[in-house]
Protein backbone atom coordinates (compact mmCIF):
# COMPACT_ATOMS: atom_id res chain seq x y z
CA GLN A 1 -59.17 82.50 74.65
CA VAL A 2 -59.24 79.35 77.28
CA GLN A 3 -59.70 79.97 81.16
CA VAL A 4 -59.55 77.51 83.80
CA VAL A 5 -61.11 79.39 87.25
CA GLU A 6 -60.36 77.28 90.54
CA SER A 7 -63.11 77.98 93.53
CA GLY A 8 -63.59 76.92 96.88
CA GLY A 9 -60.41 76.91 98.64
CA GLY A 10 -60.40 78.04 102.63
CA LEU A 11 -59.43 77.13 105.63
CA VAL A 12 -60.90 73.85 107.79
CA GLN A 13 -60.22 71.85 110.79
CA THR A 14 -58.93 67.97 110.12
CA GLY A 15 -61.63 65.69 109.44
CA ASP A 16 -64.14 68.34 107.67
CA SER A 17 -65.30 68.67 103.87
CA LEU A 18 -64.97 71.20 101.24
CA ARG A 19 -65.65 71.45 97.73
CA LEU A 20 -63.98 72.71 95.05
CA SER A 21 -65.29 73.69 91.76
CA CYS A 22 -63.02 74.51 88.80
CA ALA A 23 -64.72 76.44 85.77
CA ALA A 24 -63.34 75.93 82.25
CA SER A 25 -64.38 78.60 78.93
CA GLY A 26 -63.61 79.76 75.88
CA ARG A 27 -64.72 76.66 73.77
CA PRO A 28 -66.62 73.21 74.69
CA PHE A 29 -64.59 70.65 77.37
CA GLY A 30 -66.98 68.34 77.25
CA GLN A 31 -64.88 65.71 75.34
CA ASN A 32 -61.36 66.56 77.10
CA ALA A 33 -59.90 65.24 80.50
CA MET A 34 -59.59 68.01 83.73
CA GLY A 35 -57.90 67.41 86.28
CA TRP A 36 -57.01 68.13 89.49
CA PHE A 37 -53.34 68.92 90.85
CA ARG A 38 -52.13 70.11 94.31
CA GLN A 39 -48.59 71.96 95.42
CA ALA A 40 -47.39 72.39 98.69
CA PRO A 41 -44.70 75.14 99.23
CA GLY A 42 -41.07 73.86 97.72
CA LYS A 43 -42.69 70.66 96.84
CA GLU A 44 -43.82 69.28 93.51
CA ARG A 45 -46.49 69.95 91.81
CA THR A 46 -48.57 66.07 92.56
CA PHE A 47 -51.86 64.89 90.67
CA VAL A 48 -55.20 64.84 92.58
CA GLY A 49 -57.16 63.23 90.21
CA ALA A 50 -58.98 63.97 86.73
CA SER A 51 -62.01 63.12 84.69
CA ARG A 52 -61.44 61.67 81.49
CA TRP A 53 -64.00 63.23 79.91
CA LEU A 54 -67.87 64.53 80.46
CA ARG A 55 -69.22 60.26 81.12
CA GLY A 56 -65.55 58.85 81.47
CA ARG A 57 -63.53 57.17 84.30
CA THR A 58 -62.72 59.42 87.15
CA PRO A 59 -58.85 58.25 88.60
CA LEU A 60 -57.61 59.37 91.58
CA ALA A 61 -53.94 58.64 93.54
CA ASP A 62 -53.39 56.42 96.49
CA ALA A 63 -53.56 59.29 99.03
CA VAL A 64 -56.85 60.23 98.57
CA ARG A 65 -58.58 57.64 96.49
CA ASP A 66 -60.88 56.84 99.80
CA ARG A 67 -61.97 60.49 100.98
CA PHE A 68 -62.08 62.77 97.41
CA THR A 69 -64.29 62.52 94.34
CA ILE A 70 -64.40 64.17 91.11
CA SER A 71 -67.63 64.78 89.29
CA ARG A 72 -68.43 66.42 85.99
CA GLU A 73 -71.66 68.78 85.25
CA GLY A 74 -73.97 68.32 82.41
CA ALA A 75 -72.17 70.34 79.70
CA GLY A 76 -68.73 69.27 81.07
CA ASN A 77 -66.90 72.41 81.31
CA THR A 78 -67.32 72.35 85.10
CA VAL A 79 -65.32 70.04 87.30
CA TYR A 80 -65.84 69.39 90.72
CA LEU A 81 -63.62 68.22 93.59
CA GLN A 82 -65.12 66.71 96.65
CA MET A 83 -62.48 66.59 99.79
CA ASP A 84 -63.68 64.50 102.84
CA SER A 85 -61.75 62.93 105.74
CA PHE A 86 -59.75 66.11 105.73
CA LYS A 87 -56.03 65.24 107.43
CA PRO A 88 -53.48 68.15 107.80
CA GLU A 89 -51.23 67.02 104.85
CA ASP A 90 -53.81 67.73 102.54
CA THR A 91 -53.14 71.78 102.95
CA ALA A 92 -51.81 72.88 99.11
CA THR A 93 -52.59 74.70 96.91
CA TYR A 94 -54.82 72.98 94.45
CA PHE A 95 -54.91 73.23 90.64
CA CYS A 96 -57.52 72.94 87.51
CA ALA A 97 -55.52 71.25 84.56
CA VAL A 98 -57.56 70.98 81.32
CA ARG A 99 -55.67 68.55 78.21
CA GLN A 100 -56.71 70.41 75.01
CA SER A 101 -56.83 67.35 73.22
CA THR A 102 -60.05 64.89 73.63
CA ASP A 103 -57.22 61.80 72.01
CA LEU A 104 -56.31 60.13 75.35
CA ARG A 105 -54.24 57.04 73.30
CA GLY A 106 -50.99 56.52 75.92
CA ILE A 107 -51.83 59.08 77.85
CA ASP A 108 -50.37 59.48 82.11
CA LEU A 109 -53.09 61.53 83.16
CA PHE A 110 -50.82 61.60 86.06
CA ASP A 111 -48.46 64.36 84.24
CA VAL A 112 -48.39 67.45 84.44
CA ASN A 113 -47.44 68.26 80.76
CA SER A 114 -50.60 65.70 79.90
CA TYR A 115 -52.88 69.31 80.43
CA ASP A 116 -51.93 72.81 78.02
CA TYR A 117 -54.21 74.99 80.41
CA TRP A 118 -53.79 75.98 84.36
CA GLY A 119 -55.54 77.91 86.78
CA GLN A 120 -53.92 80.00 89.15
CA GLY A 121 -55.31 78.14 91.81
CA THR A 122 -57.00 77.69 95.17
CA GLN A 123 -55.80 77.65 98.79
CA VAL A 124 -56.38 74.88 101.12
CA THR A 125 -55.35 75.19 104.98
CA VAL A 126 -56.23 72.33 106.87
CA SER A 127 -55.86 73.60 110.38
CA SER A 128 -55.65 70.48 113.79
């Protein structure tokens, strides 16, 4: 069985930094895309960034491109989201997602429907 678990969320202040971790288990995922999304209460779940595969590109949303960084560890089953220079609008529940198929032809990784396995989320609250 596949399991996806996020960790590392917490309460931070504007301008602070934090690193989220996502561990996927149940099968090797080094060749699979893993993504980060976030959702504030009453709002849609939106794309933050993704890792296409272990050694692949890491696209980021415009809102975070100059502040957040995605990385993938050795075997590829763990993905990190390094978040710097927090803004209040970064407050949200952050979700990790894993794509079951390794095929990315014609796939939009910004789309929540491009992923098959989801974690339960970790809360990040930014205070001023």
